[in-house]
PDB file of C-alpha atoms in Angstrom:
ATOM      1  CA  MET A   1      61.488  44.876   1.005  1.00 41.00           C
ATOM      2  CA  SER A   2      64.647  42.779   1.142  1.00 40.00           C
ATOM      3  CA  ALA A   3      65.608  40.129  -1.380  1.00 42.00           C
ATOM      4  CA  ALA A   4      68.082  37.286  -1.571  1.00 43.00           C
ATOM      5  CA  THR A   5      68.895  35.378  -4.709  1.00 42.00           C
ATOM      6  CA  ASP A   6      70.814  32.117  -4.967  1.00 42.00           C
ATOM      7  CA  PRO A   7      71.499  29.888  -7.959  1.00 39.00           C
ATOM      8  CA  ALA A   8      71.222  26.224  -6.977  1.00 40.00           C
ATOM      9  CA  ILE A   9      72.642  23.530  -9.191  1.00 35.00           C
ATOM     10  CA  LEU A  10      70.745  20.560  -7.919  1.00 37.00           C
ATOM     11  CA  GLY A  11      70.766  16.792  -8.348  1.00 36.00           C
ATOM     12  CA  ALA A  12      67.683  14.672  -8.972  1.00 35.00           C
ATOM     13  CA  LYS A  13      66.366  12.434  -6.206  1.00 40.00           C
ATOM     14  CA  ARG A  14      62.859  11.659  -7.349  1.00 41.00           C
ATOM     15  CA  ARG A  15      60.903  11.601 -10.574  1.00 43.00           C
ATOM     16  CA  PRO A  16      58.953  14.865 -10.975  1.00 48.00           C
ATOM     17  CA  ALA A  17      55.296  15.092 -11.891  1.00 69.00           C
ATOM     18  CA  THR A  18      54.544  14.972 -15.589  1.00 83.00           C
ATOM     19  CA  VAL A  19      51.877  16.005 -18.066  1.00 92.00           C
ATOM     20  CA  SER A  20      50.985  13.303 -20.579  1.00 95.00           C
ATOM     21  CA  ARG A  21      47.452  14.176 -21.753  1.00 96.00           C
ATOM     22  CA  ILE A  22      46.346  17.736 -22.494  1.00 98.00           C
ATOM     23  CA  ALA A  23      42.982  19.155 -23.529  1.00 97.00           C
ATOM     24  CA  ALA A  24      42.408  22.636 -24.959  1.00 97.00           C
ATOM     25  CA  GLY A  25      39.013  24.319 -25.033  1.00 94.00           C
ATOM     26  CA  VAL A  26      38.104  25.810 -28.432  1.00 94.00           C
ATOM     27  CA  ASP A  27      35.126  28.153 -28.738  1.00 90.00           C
ATOM     28  CA  GLY A  28      35.421  29.886 -32.105  1.00 87.00           C
ATOM     29  CA  TYR A  29      36.877  33.082 -30.603  1.00 92.00           C
ATOM     30  CA  PRO A  30      40.511  34.219 -30.791  1.00 95.00           C
ATOM     31  CA  GLU A  31      40.888  33.535 -27.077  1.00 95.00           C
ATOM     32  CA  GLY A  32      40.148  29.847 -27.711  1.00 95.00           C
ATOM     33  CA  ASN A  33      42.950  29.852 -30.276  1.00 96.00           C
ATOM     34  CA  ASP A  34      45.210  31.417 -27.640  1.00 97.00           C
ATOM     35  CA  ALA A  35      44.520  28.313 -25.547  1.00 97.00           C
ATOM     36  CA  VAL A  36      45.472  26.020 -28.435  1.00 97.00           C
ATOM     37  CA  VAL A  37      48.791  27.853 -28.924  1.00 97.00           C
ATOM     38  CA  LEU A  38      49.643  27.432 -25.233  1.00 98.00           C
ATOM     39  CA  ALA A  39      48.490  23.806 -25.141  1.00 98.00           C
ATOM     40  CA  ALA A  40      50.499  22.956 -28.256  1.00 97.00           C
ATOM     41  CA  ALA A  41      53.609  24.588 -26.777  1.00 97.00           C
ATOM     42  CA  ILE A  42      53.315  22.551 -23.570  1.00 97.00           C
ATOM     43  CA  ALA A  43      52.571  19.362 -25.518  1.00 97.00           C
ATOM     44  CA  ASP A  44      55.594  19.966 -27.725  1.00 96.00           C
ATOM     45  CA  VAL A  45      58.085  20.073 -24.848  1.00 95.00           C
ATOM     46  CA  THR A  46      56.450  17.359 -22.709  1.00 95.00           C
ATOM     47  CA  GLN A  47      55.586  15.027 -25.615  1.00 95.00           C
ATOM     48  CA  ALA A  48      52.036  14.934 -24.269  1.00 96.00           C
ATOM     49  CA  GLU A  49      49.002  13.899 -26.306  1.00 97.00           C
ATOM     50  CA  LEU A  50      46.934  16.928 -27.261  1.00 98.00           C
ATOM     51  CA  MET A  51      43.177  16.958 -27.720  1.00 97.00           C
ATOM     52  CA  LEU A  52      41.047  19.909 -28.866  1.00 97.00           C
ATOM     53  CA  VAL A  53      37.572  20.127 -27.375  1.00 96.00           C
ATOM     54  CA  ALA A  54      34.590  22.127 -28.629  1.00 94.00           C
ATOM     55  CA  VAL A  55      31.314  22.250 -26.728  1.00 90.00           C
ATOM     56  CA  HIS A  56      28.033  23.234 -28.305  1.00 81.00           C
ATOM     57  CA  PRO A  57      25.070  23.777 -26.000  1.00 71.00           C
ATOM     58  CA  ASP A  58      22.169  21.375 -26.043  1.00 66.00           C
ATOM     59  CA  PRO A  59      19.257  23.566 -27.246  1.00 60.00           C
ATOM     60  CA  LEU A  60      16.427  23.982 -24.766  1.00 53.00           C
ATOM     61  CA  VAL A  61      13.913  25.026 -27.414  1.00 50.00           C
ATOM     62  CA  VAL A  62      12.711  23.566 -30.687  1.00 51.00           C
ATOM     63  CA  MET A  63      14.967  24.888 -33.446  1.00 54.00           C
ATOM     64  CA  PRO A  64      14.494  25.224 -37.204  1.00 56.00           C
ATOM     65  CA  GLU A  65      15.506  22.182 -39.219  1.00 55.00           C
ATOM     66  CA  GLU A  66      18.573  23.946 -40.644  1.00 53.00           C
ATOM     67  CA  MET A  67      19.762  24.601 -37.040  1.00 55.00           C
ATOM     68  CA  ASN A  68      19.157  21.204 -35.484  1.00 59.00           C
ATOM     69  CA  TRP A  69      21.525  19.318 -33.178  1.00 60.00           C
ATOM     70  CA  LYS A  70      23.319  17.573 -36.054  1.00 71.00           C
ATOM     71  CA  SER A  71      24.034  20.841 -37.831  1.00 74.00           C
ATOM     72  CA  LEU A  72      25.478  22.337 -34.639  1.00 75.00           C
ATOM     73  CA  GLU A  73      27.689  19.287 -34.204  1.00 79.00           C
ATOM     74  CA  LYS A  74      28.934  19.593 -37.785  1.00 85.00           C
ATOM     75  CA  GLN A  75      29.728  23.278 -37.276  1.00 85.00           C
ATOM     76  CA  SER A  76      31.724  22.479 -34.147  1.00 84.00           C
ATOM     77  CA  ALA A  77      33.582  19.668 -35.915  1.00 89.00           C
ATOM     78  CA  ALA A  78      34.428  21.985 -38.816  1.00 90.00           C
ATOM     79  CA  LEU A  79      35.678  24.624 -36.379  1.00 90.00           C
ATOM     80  CA  LEU A  80      37.935  22.099 -34.652  1.00 92.00           C
ATOM     81  CA  ALA A  81      39.303  20.839 -37.965  1.00 94.00           C
ATOM     82  CA  GLU A  82      40.197  24.374 -39.053  1.00 95.00           C
ATOM     83  CA  VAL A  83      41.916  25.207 -35.762  1.00 94.00           C
ATOM     84  CA  ARG A  84      43.705  21.872 -35.665  1.00 95.00           C
ATOM     85  CA  ASP A  85      45.049  22.220 -39.212  1.00 95.00           C
ATOM     86  CA  SER A  86      46.384  25.727 -38.575  1.00 94.00           C
ATOM     87  CA  LEU A  87      47.709  25.460 -35.008  1.00 95.00           C
ATOM     88  CA  ALA A  88      47.967  21.824 -33.836  1.00 95.00           C
ATOM     89  CA  PRO A  89      48.009  19.387 -36.775  1.00 94.00           C
ATOM     90  CA  HIS A  90      48.762  16.344 -34.608  1.00 93.00           C
ATOM     91  CA  ALA A  91      45.943  16.912 -32.114  1.00 96.00           C
ATOM     92  CA  ARG A  92      42.837  14.807 -31.687  1.00 94.00           C
ATOM     93  CA  SER A  93      39.469  16.535 -31.634  1.00 94.00           C
ATOM     94  CA  VAL A  94      36.308  15.932 -29.634  1.00 93.00           C
ATOM     95  CA  VAL A  95      32.897  17.582 -29.913  1.00 92.00           C
ATOM     96  CA  GLU A  96      30.818  17.494 -26.731  1.00 91.00           C
ATOM     97  CA  THR A  97      27.233  18.551 -26.112  1.00 87.00           C
ATOM     98  CA  GLY A  98      25.896  19.931 -22.861  1.00 82.00           C
ATOM     99  CA  LEU A  99      23.689  22.523 -21.231  1.00 83.00           C
ATOM    100  CA  SER A 100      26.737  23.882 -19.388  1.00 86.00           C
ATOM    101  CA  VAL A 101      30.036  24.423 -21.204  1.00 88.00           C
ATOM    102  CA  PRO A 102      32.160  24.139 -18.015  1.00 89.00           C
ATOM    103  CA  ARG A 103      30.440  20.912 -16.974  1.00 89.00           C
ATOM    104  CA  ALA A 104      30.847  19.497 -20.488  1.00 90.00           C
ATOM    105  CA  LEU A 105      34.576  20.315 -20.428  1.00 92.00           C
ATOM    106  CA  GLU A 106      34.878  18.735 -17.006  1.00 91.00           C
ATOM    107  CA  ARG A 107      33.132  15.616 -18.316  1.00 92.00           C
ATOM    108  CA  VAL A 108      35.501  15.314 -21.280  1.00 94.00           C
ATOM    109  CA  VAL A 109      38.564  15.837 -19.094  1.00 93.00           C
ATOM    110  CA  ARG A 110      37.415  13.116 -16.709  1.00 93.00           C
ATOM    111  CA  ARG A 111      36.396  10.668 -19.436  1.00 95.00           C
ATOM    112  CA  GLU A 112      39.583  11.179 -21.460  1.00 95.00           C
ATOM    113  CA  HIS A 113      41.862  11.124 -18.385  1.00 95.00           C
ATOM    114  CA  ARG A 114      43.416  14.532 -19.077  1.00 95.00           C
ATOM    115  CA  ASP A 115      46.202  15.817 -16.804  1.00 93.00           C
ATOM    116  CA  LEU A 116      45.810  19.426 -17.928  1.00 96.00           C
ATOM    117  CA  LEU A 117      43.079  21.603 -19.419  1.00 96.00           C
ATOM    118  CA  VAL A 118      44.101  24.798 -21.210  1.00 97.00           C
ATOM    119  CA  VAL A 119      41.612  27.625 -21.718  1.00 96.00           C
ATOM    120  CA  GLY A 120      41.751  31.175 -23.000  1.00 96.00           C
ATOM    121  CA  SER A 121      41.204  34.396 -21.109  1.00 96.00           C
ATOM    122  CA  SER A 122      38.073  36.505 -21.071  1.00 93.00           C
ATOM    123  CA  ARG A 123      37.384  38.442 -24.247  1.00 91.00           C
ATOM    124  CA  HIS A 124      36.960  41.502 -22.024  1.00 89.00           C
ATOM    125  CA  GLY A 125      40.463  41.299 -20.547  1.00 87.00           C
ATOM    126  CA  PRO A 126      43.456  43.415 -21.601  1.00 92.00           C
ATOM    127  CA  GLU A 127      45.784  42.247 -24.353  1.00 94.00           C
ATOM    128  CA  GLY A 128      48.763  40.267 -23.076  1.00 94.00           C
ATOM    129  CA  ARG A 129      47.184  39.530 -19.690  1.00 96.00           C
ATOM    130  CA  VAL A 130      45.477  36.567 -18.098  1.00 95.00           C
ATOM    131  CA  ARG A 131      41.880  37.272 -17.137  1.00 94.00           C
ATOM    132  CA  ILE A 132      39.547  34.438 -16.168  1.00 89.00           C
ATOM    133  CA  GLY A 133      35.975  34.699 -17.395  1.00 86.00           C
ATOM    134  CA  LYS A 134      32.686  33.406 -16.043  1.00 84.00           C
ATOM    135  CA  ARG A 135      33.022  29.927 -17.527  1.00 83.00           C
ATOM    136  CA  THR A 136      36.558  29.427 -16.253  1.00 84.00           C
ATOM    137  CA  ARG A 137      35.471  30.484 -12.789  1.00 80.00           C
ATOM    138  CA  GLN A 138      32.736  27.843 -12.912  1.00 79.00           C
ATOM    139  CA  LEU A 139      35.431  25.215 -13.482  1.00 76.00           C
ATOM    140  CA  LEU A 140      37.180  26.148 -10.258  1.00 74.00           C
ATOM    141  CA  CYS A 141      36.238  24.322  -7.049  1.00 65.00           C
ATOM    142  CA  HIS A 142      35.070  21.269  -9.015  1.00 67.00           C
ATOM    143  CA  PHE A 143      38.075  20.590 -11.209  1.00 74.00           C
ATOM    144  CA  LYS A 144      40.504  17.785 -10.396  1.00 79.00           C
ATOM    145  CA  CYS A 145      43.253  18.331 -12.963  1.00 87.00           C
ATOM    146  CA  ALA A 146      45.653  21.183 -13.566  1.00 92.00           C
ATOM    147  CA  LEU A 147      44.316  24.240 -15.388  1.00 93.00           C
ATOM    148  CA  ALA A 148      46.346  26.595 -17.589  1.00 96.00           C
ATOM    149  CA  ILE A 149      45.086  29.978 -18.787  1.00 96.00           C
ATOM    150  CA  ALA A 150      46.537  31.673 -21.854  1.00 97.00           C
ATOM    151  CA  PRO A 151      46.825  35.463 -21.872  1.00 97.00           C
ATOM    152  CA  ARG A 152      44.849  37.324 -24.529  1.00 96.00           C
ATOM    153  CA  GLY A 153      46.716  37.692 -27.800  1.00 95.00           C
ATOM    154  CA  MET A 154      48.911  34.622 -27.446  1.00 96.00           C
ATOM    155  CA  LEU A 155      47.778  33.640 -30.948  1.00 94.00           C
ATOM    156  CA  ASN A 156      50.086  36.398 -32.200  1.00 92.00           C
ATOM    157  CA  ASN A 157      53.043  34.339 -30.944  1.00 87.00           C
ATOM    158  CA  PRO A 158      52.335  30.825 -32.266  1.00 84.00           C
ATOM    159  CA  ASP A 159      55.955  29.712 -31.669  1.00 86.00           C
ATOM    160  CA  HIS A 160      55.874  30.379 -27.927  1.00 91.00           C
ATOM    161  CA  LYS A 161      58.967  28.982 -26.170  1.00 93.00           C
ATOM    162  CA  PHE A 162      59.510  28.225 -22.496  1.00 96.00           C
ATOM    163  CA  ARG A 163      62.876  29.728 -21.575  1.00 95.00           C
ATOM    164  CA  ARG A 164      62.010  30.924 -18.063  1.00 96.00           C
ATOM    165  CA  ILE A 165      59.433  29.201 -15.857  1.00 97.00           C
ATOM    166  CA  GLY A 166      58.412  30.727 -12.546  1.00 96.00           C
ATOM    167  CA  VAL A 167      56.962  29.020  -9.479  1.00 95.00           C
ATOM    168  CA  GLY A 168      55.219  30.633  -6.545  1.00 93.00           C
ATOM    169  CA  TYR A 169      56.497  28.836  -3.428  1.00 90.00           C
ATOM    170  CA  ASP A 170      55.291  29.135   0.162  1.00 87.00           C
ATOM    171  CA  GLY A 171      56.504  25.851   1.634  1.00 86.00           C
ATOM    172  CA  GLY A 172      53.124  24.114   1.698  1.00 85.00           C
ATOM    173  CA  SER A 173      52.227  20.861  -0.034  1.00 85.00           C
ATOM    174  CA  GLU A 174      50.303  22.830  -2.673  1.00 88.00           C
ATOM    175  CA  SER A 175      53.417  24.770  -3.688  1.00 89.00           C
ATOM    176  CA  GLU A 176      55.433  21.533  -3.635  1.00 90.00           C
ATOM    177  CA  ALA A 177      53.009  20.115  -6.200  1.00 91.00           C
ATOM    178  CA  ALA A 178      53.409  23.272  -8.294  1.00 93.00           C
ATOM    179  CA  LEU A 179      57.197  23.001  -8.059  1.00 93.00           C
ATOM    180  CA  ALA A 180      57.132  19.352  -9.144  1.00 92.00           C
ATOM    181  CA  LEU A 181      55.094  20.073 -12.269  1.00 94.00           C
ATOM    182  CA  ALA A 182      57.008  23.228 -13.131  1.00 94.00           C
ATOM    183  CA  GLY A 183      60.267  21.336 -12.691  1.00 92.00           C
ATOM    184  CA  SER A 184      59.221  18.609 -15.097  1.00 92.00           C
ATOM    185  CA  ILE A 185      58.288  21.151 -17.779  1.00 94.00           C
ATOM    186  CA  ALA A 186      61.510  23.108 -17.210  1.00 93.00           C
ATOM    187  CA  LEU A 187      63.615  19.962 -17.525  1.00 91.00           C
ATOM    188  CA  ALA A 188      61.829  18.923 -20.718  1.00 92.00           C
ATOM    189  CA  ALA A 189      62.148  22.414 -22.228  1.00 93.00           C
ATOM    190  CA  GLY A 190      65.664  23.100 -21.039  1.00 92.00           C
ATOM    191  CA  ALA A 191      64.278  26.192 -19.327  1.00 93.00           C
ATOM    192  CA  GLU A 192      65.470  28.159 -16.323  1.00 93.00           C
ATOM    193  CA  LEU A 193      63.380  27.515 -13.221  1.00 94.00           C
ATOM    194  CA  HIS A 194      62.763  30.518 -10.984  1.00 94.00           C
ATOM    195  CA  LEU A 195      61.390  29.917  -7.486  1.00 93.00           C
ATOM    196  CA  CYS A 196      59.855  32.921  -5.817  1.00 91.00           C
ATOM    197  CA  GLY A 197      59.069  32.668  -2.122  1.00 89.00           C
ATOM    198  CA  VAL A 198      57.416  35.586  -0.383  1.00 86.00           C
ATOM    199  CA  VAL A 199      57.109  36.131   3.348  1.00 84.00           C
ATOM    200  CA  ASP A 200      54.172  38.416   4.059  1.00 81.00           C
ATOM    201  CA  ASP A 201      55.641  40.821   6.604  1.00 75.00           C
ATOM    202  CA  ARG A 202      52.582  43.044   6.826  1.00 72.00           C
ATOM    203  CA  VAL A 203      51.394  43.412  10.406  1.00 65.00           C
ATOM    204  CA  PRO A 204      48.183  41.404  11.017  1.00 63.00           C
ATOM    205  CA  PRO A 205      45.183  43.652  11.718  1.00 57.00           C
ATOM    206  CA  ILE A 206      44.339  41.805  14.933  1.00 53.00           C
ATOM    207  CA  GLY A 207      46.709  41.094  17.802  1.00 54.00           C
ATOM    208  CA  TRP A 208      50.152  42.218  16.725  1.00 52.00           C
ATOM    209  CA  SER A 209      49.113  45.609  15.320  1.00 53.00           C
ATOM    210  CA  SER A 210      48.219  47.075  18.703  1.00 54.00           C
ATOM    211  CA  VAL A 211      51.354  45.637  20.287  1.00 55.00           C
ATOM    212  CA  LEU A 212      53.716  46.929  17.577  1.00 53.00           C
ATOM    213  CA  THR A 213      52.486  50.488  17.947  1.00 57.00           C
ATOM    214  CA  THR A 214      54.259  50.558  21.310  1.00 56.00           C
ATOM    215  CA  GLY A 215      57.587  49.867  19.548  1.00 58.00           C
ATOM    216  CA  GLY A 216      60.649  48.563  21.306  1.00 63.00           C
ATOM    217  CA  ALA A 217      60.894  44.855  22.101  1.00 73.00           C
ATOM    218  CA  ALA A 218      57.635  44.007  20.312  1.00 68.00           C
ATOM    219  CA  VAL A 219      58.960  45.405  17.047  1.00 71.00           C
ATOM    220  CA  ARG A 220      62.169  43.405  17.431  1.00 78.00           C
ATOM    221  CA  ARG A 221      60.209  40.227  18.128  1.00 81.00           C
ATOM    222  CA  TRP A 222      58.096  40.759  15.011  1.00 72.00           C
ATOM    223  CA  GLU A 223      61.201  41.365  12.897  1.00 80.00           C
ATOM    224  CA  ASP A 224      62.875  38.261  14.372  1.00 80.00           C
ATOM    225  CA  ALA A 225      59.796  36.182  13.512  1.00 81.00           C
ATOM    226  CA  VAL A 226      59.801  37.460   9.915  1.00 83.00           C
ATOM    227  CA  LEU A 227      63.538  36.771   9.528  1.00 88.00           C
ATOM    228  CA  ALA A 228      63.113  33.259  10.916  1.00 87.00           C
ATOM    229  CA  GLU A 229      60.275  32.541   8.493  1.00 86.00           C
ATOM    230  CA  THR A 230      62.355  33.894   5.606  1.00 86.00           C
ATOM    231  CA  ALA A 231      65.260  31.587   6.483  1.00 89.00           C
ATOM    232  CA  SER A 232      62.925  28.619   6.907  1.00 87.00           C
ATOM    233  CA  LEU A 233      61.223  29.270   3.567  1.00 86.00           C
ATOM    234  CA  ARG A 234      64.597  29.489   1.820  1.00 87.00           C
ATOM    235  CA  GLU A 235      65.665  26.169   3.309  1.00 89.00           C
ATOM    236  CA  ARG A 236      62.432  24.417   2.307  1.00 87.00           C
ATOM    237  CA  ALA A 237      62.570  25.859  -1.215  1.00 85.00           C
ATOM    238  CA  LEU A 238      66.142  24.685  -1.743  1.00 85.00           C
ATOM    239  CA  ALA A 239      65.260  21.205  -0.494  1.00 85.00           C
ATOM    240  CA  GLY A 240      62.202  21.046  -2.739  1.00 82.00           C
ATOM    241  CA  ALA A 241      64.121  22.180  -5.800  1.00 80.00           C
ATOM    242  CA  LYS A 242      66.934  19.735  -5.068  1.00 81.00           C
ATOM    243  CA  ALA A 243      64.472  16.850  -5.092  1.00 81.00           C
ATOM    244  CA  ILE A 244      63.214  17.897  -8.533  1.00 78.00           C
ATOM    245  CA  GLY A 245      66.685  18.010 -10.064  1.00 75.00           C
ATOM    246  CA  ALA A 246      66.354  21.239 -12.053  1.00 69.00           C
ATOM    247  CA  ASN A 247      68.709  24.206 -12.220  1.00 72.00           C
ATOM    248  CA  ALA A 248      66.817  26.613 -10.003  1.00 84.00           C
ATOM    249  CA  HIS A 249      67.197  30.275  -9.161  1.00 90.00           C
ATOM    250  CA  LEU A 250      65.715  31.058  -5.765  1.00 90.00           C
ATOM    251  CA  GLU A 251      64.483  34.439  -4.592  1.00 90.00           C
ATOM    252  CA  VAL A 252      62.915  34.990  -1.180  1.00 89.00           C
ATOM    253  CA  LEU A 253      61.211  38.333  -0.749  1.00 88.00           C
ATOM    254  CA  ARG A 254      59.209  40.160   1.869  1.00 86.00           C
ATOM    255  CA  GLY A 255      55.891  41.820   1.156  1.00 85.00           C
ATOM    256  CA  ARG A 256      52.569  41.004  -0.460  1.00 88.00           C
ATOM    257  CA  PRO A 257      52.855  37.677  -2.354  1.00 88.00           C
ATOM    258  CA  ALA A 258      50.501  38.739  -5.149  1.00 91.00           C
ATOM    259  CA  ASP A 259      52.589  41.835  -5.913  1.00 92.00           C
ATOM    260  CA  ALA A 260      55.817  39.852  -6.125  1.00 92.00           C
ATOM    261  CA  LEU A 261      54.356  37.135  -8.352  1.00 94.00           C
ATOM    262  CA  LEU A 262      52.637  39.607 -10.657  1.00 95.00           C
ATOM    263  CA  LYS A 263      56.002  41.330 -11.120  1.00 95.00           C
ATOM    264  CA  LEU A 264      57.644  37.943 -11.728  1.00 95.00           C
ATOM    265  CA  SER A 265      55.047  37.053 -14.378  1.00 96.00           C
ATOM    266  CA  ALA A 266      56.293  39.927 -16.552  1.00 96.00           C
ATOM    267  CA  GLU A 267      59.676  38.180 -16.803  1.00 96.00           C
ATOM    268  CA  MET A 268      58.506  34.575 -17.264  1.00 97.00           C
ATOM    269  CA  ASP A 269      57.209  32.469 -20.162  1.00 97.00           C
ATOM    270  CA  LEU A 270      55.044  30.419 -17.752  1.00 98.00           C
ATOM    271  CA  LEU A 271      54.076  30.873 -14.101  1.00 97.00           C
ATOM    272  CA  VAL A 272      52.999  27.859 -12.031  1.00 96.00           C
ATOM    273  CA  ILE A 273      51.181  28.120  -8.705  1.00 94.00           C
ATOM    274  CA  GLY A 274      49.403  25.738  -6.374  1.00 90.00           C
ATOM    275  CA  SER A 275      45.840  25.947  -5.141  1.00 81.00           C
ATOM    276  CA  ARG A 276      45.051  27.567  -1.817  1.00 62.00           C
ATOM    277  CA  ARG A 277      45.809  25.583   1.318  1.00 49.00           C
ATOM    278  CA  TRP A 278      42.290  25.019   2.590  1.00 42.00           C
ATOM    279  CA  GLY A 279      39.315  23.345   0.955  1.00 42.00           C
ATOM    280  CA  ALA A 280      38.642  20.005  -0.683  1.00 41.00           C
ATOM    281  CA  VAL A 281      41.703  17.975  -1.656  1.00 39.00           C
ATOM    282  CA  ALA A 282      42.431  17.297  -5.339  1.00 40.00           C
ATOM    283  CA  ARG A 283      40.555  20.442  -6.340  1.00 43.00           C
ATOM    284  CA  LEU A 284      41.428  23.793  -7.909  1.00 48.00           C
ATOM    285  CA  LEU A 285      40.807  26.545  -5.366  1.00 53.00           C
ATOM    286  CA  LEU A 286      42.162  30.077  -5.690  1.00 61.00           C
ATOM    287  CA  GLY A 287      43.187  32.099  -2.679  1.00 65.00           C
ATOM    288  CA  SER A 288      43.780  35.855  -2.758  1.00 75.00           C
ATOM    289  CA  THR A 289      47.163  35.471  -4.478  1.00 83.00           C
ATOM    290  CA  GLY A 290      45.756  33.091  -7.091  1.00 80.00           C
ATOM    291  CA  GLU A 291      42.838  35.448  -7.710  1.00 85.00           C
ATOM    292  CA  ALA A 292      45.199  38.361  -8.355  1.00 88.00           C
ATOM    293  CA  LEU A 293      47.267  36.302 -10.800  1.00 91.00           C
ATOM    294  CA  ALA A 294      44.205  34.890 -12.556  1.00 90.00           C
ATOM    295  CA  HIS A 295      43.086  38.442 -13.264  1.00 91.00           C
ATOM    296  CA  ASP A 296      46.315  40.150 -14.289  1.00 93.00           C
ATOM    297  CA  ALA A 297      49.297  37.814 -14.842  1.00 96.00           C
ATOM    298  CA  ALA A 298      51.482  38.904 -17.751  1.00 96.00           C
ATOM    299  CA  CYS A 299      52.346  35.363 -18.878  1.00 97.00           C
ATOM    300  CA  PRO A 300      50.499  32.035 -19.123  1.00 98.00           C
ATOM    301  CA  LEU A 301      49.332  30.831 -15.716  1.00 97.00           C
ATOM    302  CA  LEU A 302      49.167  27.167 -14.688  1.00 96.00           C
ATOM    303  CA  VAL A 303      47.303  26.246 -11.491  1.00 93.00           C
ATOM    304  CA  VAL A 304      47.957  22.837  -9.901  1.00 92.00           C
ATOM    305  CA  PRO A 305      45.256  21.153  -7.774  1.00 87.00           C
ATOM    306  CA  ARG A 306      45.721  20.431  -4.102  1.00 79.00           C
ATOM    307  CA  PRO A 307      47.500  17.095  -3.602  1.00 77.00           C
ATOM    308  CA  GLY A 308      45.108  14.285  -2.770  1.00 67.00           C
TER     309      GLY A 308
END
């Protein structure tokens, strides 16, 4: 694996994307409080409006009088008030009812015009790591706004600061959208912005693999193609960062993108990635790299939808 690192002091040419309305899902578990800590930290640096959302399921069976719909609503409201007072005193709170928690969250986000939803990791994930659970996975493919996932245990660091923000960059419009949002947060927080581009130089299983086994000119052609892609990616990343206007550190690597970004996540306070390149526009869709990060990133992960 080869690496090249350049600091780029860059001038602004266009206004970057912003976050102005944030929602955080609260569920009564510590992982929901992790989400509130992350949401409050982002809201603090972006001056965004923060809203806490609790969803209680609409009961499908007749319940005892002391456990009717109104009592469930009151319990959810009390939970939100407690979390708000301890972690986000300036936040609004909303209680929503629905048969499906993910669909209810999606409904609130759409109705309240949220730019970003923040959720916690699975209760079964390792401490200090991002790990999406069943409900978060149900949000994917249907969601139209950015989604951030807090690693387990973030509640133990309620004064989380963004000093280093990483961006996974591959030159596509999805990574440009990720760079724009990451740049706006970095500028607001006064944070370092780290762009990580990775050229996958693994030999494809079909086509090239049989040719490269013969060595010689075929190997040189493959290496030339990888070097050309590396140079092109560097050029596109520098141009994209220049348009954002942030102080950016650029690193272009060779290898498996998921490995490089997982390593980067251990050094960052926030990692921002775009959705995969194919699928419905304006949706959150995870490719193989996004899947790896959503199951093991060592810092908060923010996924930006495909540009519409």
